[in-house]
């Protein structure tokens, strides 16, 4: 029998990353940050001079991506071809490029098995856009996390400030809205809740409150 999976899908900045990490820690489960795979594909493209619309070349890059996820005390260190790119992949530019390569079917197919390989005992918390709809349709519990675009821009702003990265709130809001639109309107694996997902609006919830609720729901499912 396959290991249990909790899928957390939703738009960028809804808190999925932090919440997934905390829930995985609490349960002792593995963590899949699927967005990082798209960000890494985009970064690899830049490194190798591949254009963001060259689907066959991007598909090859995605299929042969040399990455390592190293779990550390309060974060995951991410290596691309042996180099630490943990910070570089978090920029808005990398996020934007990621959402472009993520609209290509060939790239998504190339990353599918790699994502499923993260499913090992005792369980997996999978963070992304299509975890419940495409990658793990048989997950134990599927949650779709949302928050208003303004709140998500504000959270991203605070996150960036904390990391010492310069940003403007209004341009972050514009980028978030543009990325939402692209993720929801694309023809392959568009961002939408699975039919059997529970939707949770986190606009006025704290991170510990969300973590609590998710672990309760999971416990109820046995
Ligand atoms: O979650 P994160 O911001 O790291 O994701 C970056 C981009 O990767 C998203 O805007 C989305 O276009 C894409 N993505 C995706 N499917 C996933 C995870 C991320 O298409 N499962």
Short mmCIF file of C-alpha atoms and ligand atoms in Angstrom, two decimals:
data_model
loop_
_atom_site.label_atom_id
_atom_site.label_comp_id
_atom_site.label_asym_id
_atom_site.label_seq_id
_atom_site.Cartn_x
_atom_site.Cartn_y
_atom_site.Cartn_z
CA UNK A 1 0.00 0.00 0.00
CA UNK A 2 1.28 3.44 -0.93
CA UNK A 3 2.34 5.90 1.79
CA UNK A 4 -0.22 8.51 2.88
CA UNK A 5 -0.25 11.91 1.23
CA UNK A 6 -1.57 15.29 2.31
CA UNK A 7 -1.82 17.64 -0.67
CA UNK A 8 -1.72 21.41 -0.20
CA UNK A 9 -2.56 23.33 -3.34
CA UNK A 10 -3.35 26.97 -3.93
CA UNK A 11 -2.03 30.23 -5.30
CA UNK A 12 1.39 31.65 -4.43
CA UNK A 13 1.71 33.37 -1.07
CA UNK A 14 -1.20 31.56 0.60
CA UNK A 15 1.30 30.19 3.12
CA UNK A 16 1.59 26.71 1.64
CA UNK A 17 5.38 26.55 1.94
CA UNK A 18 5.62 27.39 5.63
CA UNK A 19 2.54 25.40 6.53
CA UNK A 20 3.66 22.31 4.60
CA UNK A 21 7.02 22.38 6.34
CA UNK A 22 5.46 22.71 9.80
CA UNK A 23 2.89 19.96 9.20
CA UNK A 24 5.57 17.62 7.80
CA UNK A 25 7.75 18.31 10.85
CA UNK A 26 4.87 17.70 13.23
CA UNK A 27 3.99 14.37 11.60
CA UNK A 28 7.54 13.30 10.79
CA UNK A 29 6.54 13.05 7.12
CA UNK A 30 8.51 13.87 3.99
CA UNK A 31 8.02 17.13 2.15
CA UNK A 32 7.64 17.85 -1.56
CA UNK A 33 8.03 21.49 -2.62
CA UNK A 34 6.89 20.95 -6.21
CA UNK A 35 7.17 24.65 -7.06
CA UNK A 36 10.91 24.37 -6.41
CA UNK A 37 11.16 21.84 -9.26
CA UNK A 38 9.64 24.35 -11.70
CA UNK A 39 11.83 27.13 -10.32
CA UNK A 40 14.90 24.88 -10.70
CA UNK A 41 13.96 24.02 -14.27
CA UNK A 42 13.71 27.74 -15.06
CA UNK A 43 17.04 28.41 -13.38
CA UNK A 44 18.71 25.54 -15.23
CA UNK A 45 17.36 27.00 -18.47
CA UNK A 46 19.01 30.32 -17.74
CA UNK A 47 22.28 28.65 -16.86
CA UNK A 48 22.29 26.63 -20.04
CA UNK A 49 21.08 29.41 -22.30
CA UNK A 50 17.77 27.70 -23.09
CA UNK A 51 14.89 30.00 -24.05
CA UNK A 52 11.74 29.83 -21.90
CA UNK A 53 9.62 28.83 -24.90
CA UNK A 54 11.88 26.09 -26.28
CA UNK A 55 9.69 23.22 -25.13
CA UNK A 56 11.77 20.23 -26.31
CA UNK A 57 14.94 21.64 -24.72
CA UNK A 58 13.11 22.54 -21.50
CA UNK A 59 11.60 19.08 -21.37
CA UNK A 60 15.08 17.53 -21.63
CA UNK A 61 16.35 19.85 -18.90
CA UNK A 62 13.45 18.92 -16.60
CA UNK A 63 13.97 15.21 -17.24
CA UNK A 64 17.67 15.36 -16.39
CA UNK A 65 17.57 18.00 -13.66
CA UNK A 66 20.46 17.43 -11.23
CA UNK A 67 19.01 18.58 -7.90
CA UNK A 68 19.34 17.73 -4.24
CA UNK A 69 17.03 18.68 -1.38
CA UNK A 70 18.93 18.71 1.91
CA UNK A 71 16.70 18.90 5.00
CA UNK A 72 18.23 21.19 7.60
CA UNK A 73 17.11 22.57 10.95
CA UNK A 74 14.54 25.12 9.79
CA UNK A 75 14.75 25.09 6.02
CA UNK A 76 15.70 22.91 3.08
CA UNK A 77 18.92 23.60 1.27
CA UNK A 78 18.52 23.18 -2.47
CA UNK A 79 21.39 22.32 -4.77
CA UNK A 80 21.31 22.62 -8.55
CA UNK A 81 24.22 20.86 -10.25
CA UNK A 82 25.98 20.95 -6.89
CA UNK A 83 25.53 24.71 -6.29
CA UNK A 84 23.43 26.09 -3.45
CA UNK A 85 20.58 27.99 -5.12
CA UNK A 86 18.27 28.13 -2.07
CA UNK A 87 18.07 31.91 -2.22
CA UNK A 88 18.29 32.39 -5.96
CA UNK A 89 15.19 30.29 -6.67
CA UNK A 90 13.04 32.38 -4.30
CA UNK A 91 13.25 35.63 -6.26
CA UNK A 92 10.14 36.95 -8.02
CA UNK A 93 12.01 36.63 -11.29
CA UNK A 94 12.58 32.91 -10.73
CA UNK A 95 8.91 32.53 -9.75
CA UNK A 96 7.79 34.26 -12.90
CA UNK A 97 10.10 32.14 -15.10
CA UNK A 98 8.88 29.03 -13.24
CA UNK A 99 5.27 29.80 -14.05
CA UNK A 100 6.22 30.12 -17.73
CA UNK A 101 7.97 26.76 -17.95
CA UNK A 102 5.18 25.24 -15.83
CA UNK A 103 2.66 26.00 -18.58
CA UNK A 104 4.42 23.54 -20.91
CA UNK A 105 2.96 20.04 -20.95
CA UNK A 106 6.29 18.39 -21.79
CA UNK A 107 7.92 19.91 -18.73
CA UNK A 108 5.05 18.84 -16.45
CA UNK A 109 5.21 15.27 -17.80
CA UNK A 110 8.97 15.16 -17.30
CA UNK A 111 8.59 16.16 -13.64
CA UNK A 112 5.65 13.87 -12.84
CA UNK A 113 7.49 10.69 -11.78
CA UNK A 114 10.13 12.67 -9.93
CA UNK A 115 7.36 14.15 -7.77
CA UNK A 116 5.70 10.78 -7.17
CA UNK A 117 9.03 9.35 -6.02
CA UNK A 118 8.80 11.57 -2.92
CA UNK A 119 5.93 9.40 -1.69
CA UNK A 120 7.64 7.11 0.80
CA UNK A 121 6.64 5.96 4.32
CA UNK A 122 5.59 7.21 6.75
CA UNK A 123 3.93 9.85 4.54
CA UNK A 124 4.26 12.93 2.37
CA UNK A 125 3.09 16.52 2.54
CA UNK A 126 2.98 17.76 -1.07
CA UNK A 127 2.87 21.50 -1.76
CA UNK A 128 1.93 22.88 -5.18
CA UNK A 129 -0.80 23.70 -7.68
CA UNK A 130 -1.83 20.28 -9.01
CA UNK A 131 -0.88 17.93 -6.18
CA UNK A 132 -4.48 16.88 -5.55
CA UNK A 133 -5.73 17.05 -9.12
CA UNK A 134 -2.89 15.43 -11.10
CA UNK A 135 0.11 14.17 -9.14
CA UNK A 136 -1.57 12.45 -6.15
CA UNK A 137 -5.25 12.04 -7.08
CA UNK A 138 -5.63 9.32 -4.41
CA UNK A 139 -4.28 11.45 -1.53
CA UNK A 140 -5.64 10.88 1.99
CA UNK A 141 -6.50 14.53 2.44
CA UNK A 142 -6.55 17.37 -0.10
CA UNK A 143 -6.61 20.96 1.01
CA UNK A 144 -6.83 24.05 -1.19
CA UNK A 145 -5.38 27.05 0.64
CA UNK A 146 -6.36 30.53 -0.44
CA UNK A 147 -5.98 34.09 0.83
CA UNK A 148 -6.82 37.42 -0.76
CA UNK A 149 -4.26 38.72 -3.28
CA UNK A 150 -3.62 41.77 -1.06
CA UNK A 151 -2.90 39.59 1.96
CA UNK A 152 -0.62 37.33 -0.08
CA UNK A 153 1.31 40.33 -1.42
CA UNK A 154 1.67 41.64 2.13
CA UNK A 155 2.99 38.27 3.38
CA UNK A 156 5.45 38.00 0.50
CA UNK A 157 6.63 41.54 1.19
CA UNK A 158 7.32 40.75 4.86
CA UNK A 159 9.06 37.52 3.88
CA UNK A 160 11.33 39.31 1.43
CA UNK A 161 12.07 42.08 3.91
CA UNK A 162 13.05 39.49 6.47
CA UNK A 163 15.37 37.89 3.94
CA UNK A 164 16.90 41.31 3.23
CA UNK A 165 15.53 41.45 -0.31
CA UNK A 166 14.29 44.78 -1.69
CA UNK A 167 10.70 44.80 -2.94
CA UNK A 168 7.72 47.07 -3.47
CA UNK A 169 4.29 46.10 -2.21
CA UNK A 170 2.42 47.37 -5.25
CA UNK A 171 4.65 45.60 -7.75
CA UNK A 172 4.40 42.39 -5.72
CA UNK A 173 0.62 42.63 -5.88
CA UNK A 174 0.75 43.06 -9.65
CA UNK A 175 3.10 40.10 -10.03
CA UNK A 176 0.91 37.92 -7.83
CA UNK A 177 -2.18 38.78 -9.86
CA UNK A 178 -0.39 38.11 -13.15
CA UNK A 179 0.95 34.78 -11.90
CA UNK A 180 -2.48 33.74 -10.55
CA UNK A 181 -4.05 34.49 -13.91
CA UNK A 182 -1.41 32.51 -15.79
CA UNK A 183 -1.65 29.54 -13.40
CA UNK A 184 -5.46 29.44 -13.54
CA UNK A 185 -5.85 29.96 -17.27
CA UNK A 186 -3.27 27.53 -18.62
CA UNK A 187 -4.63 24.50 -20.43
CA UNK A 188 -2.45 21.88 -18.68
CA UNK A 189 -3.01 21.27 -14.96
CA UNK A 190 -4.59 24.67 -14.27
CA UNK A 191 -4.70 25.88 -10.68
CA UNK A 192 -8.05 24.75 -9.28
CA UNK A 193 -9.24 22.77 -6.27
CA UNK A 194 -9.71 19.02 -6.74
CA UNK A 195 -13.39 18.01 -6.56
CA UNK A 196 -12.72 16.32 -3.23
CA UNK A 197 -10.49 19.07 -1.76
CA UNK A 198 -11.38 21.10 1.32
CA UNK A 199 -10.97 24.82 0.70
CA UNK A 200 -9.46 26.86 3.50
CA UNK A 201 -9.23 30.65 3.35
CA UNK A 202 -6.23 31.69 5.45
CA UNK A 203 -6.63 35.47 5.07
CA UNK A 204 -7.44 35.93 8.74
CA UNK A 205 -5.88 32.76 10.18
CA UNK A 206 -2.46 32.53 11.81
CA UNK A 207 0.03 29.90 10.69
CA UNK A 208 -0.31 27.83 13.92
CA UNK A 209 -4.11 27.90 13.51
CA UNK A 210 -3.85 26.48 9.99
CA UNK A 211 -1.33 23.82 11.06
CA UNK A 212 -3.64 22.81 13.90
CA UNK A 213 -6.64 22.51 11.64
CA UNK A 214 -4.80 20.41 9.05
CA UNK A 215 -3.42 17.96 11.60
CA UNK A 216 -6.90 17.61 13.12
CA UNK A 217 -8.48 16.89 9.73
CA UNK A 218 -5.79 14.34 9.00
CA UNK A 219 -6.29 12.63 12.37
CA UNK A 220 -10.04 12.43 11.66
CA UNK A 221 -9.32 10.58 8.43
CA UNK A 222 -7.28 8.00 10.37
O1 LIG B 1 4.89 27.54 -5.41
P1 LIG B 1 5.89 28.36 -6.18
O2 LIG B 1 5.68 29.82 -6.10
O3 LIG B 1 7.30 27.98 -5.84
O4 LIG B 1 5.67 27.92 -7.69
C1 LIG B 1 6.26 28.63 -8.76
C2 LIG B 1 5.45 28.42 -10.02
O5 LIG B 1 5.55 27.05 -10.42
C3 LIG B 1 3.95 28.67 -9.87
O6 LIG B 1 3.58 30.00 -10.16
C4 LIG B 1 3.33 27.71 -10.87
O7 LIG B 1 3.24 28.30 -12.14
C5 LIG B 1 4.32 26.60 -10.96
N1 LIG B 1 3.89 25.40 -10.26
C6 LIG B 1 3.05 24.54 -10.93
N2 LIG B 1 2.67 23.37 -10.36
C7 LIG B 1 3.07 23.05 -9.13
C8 LIG B 1 3.90 23.94 -8.39
C9 LIG B 1 4.27 25.12 -9.00
O8 LIG B 1 2.65 24.81 -12.05
N3 LIG B 1 2.69 21.89 -8.59
#
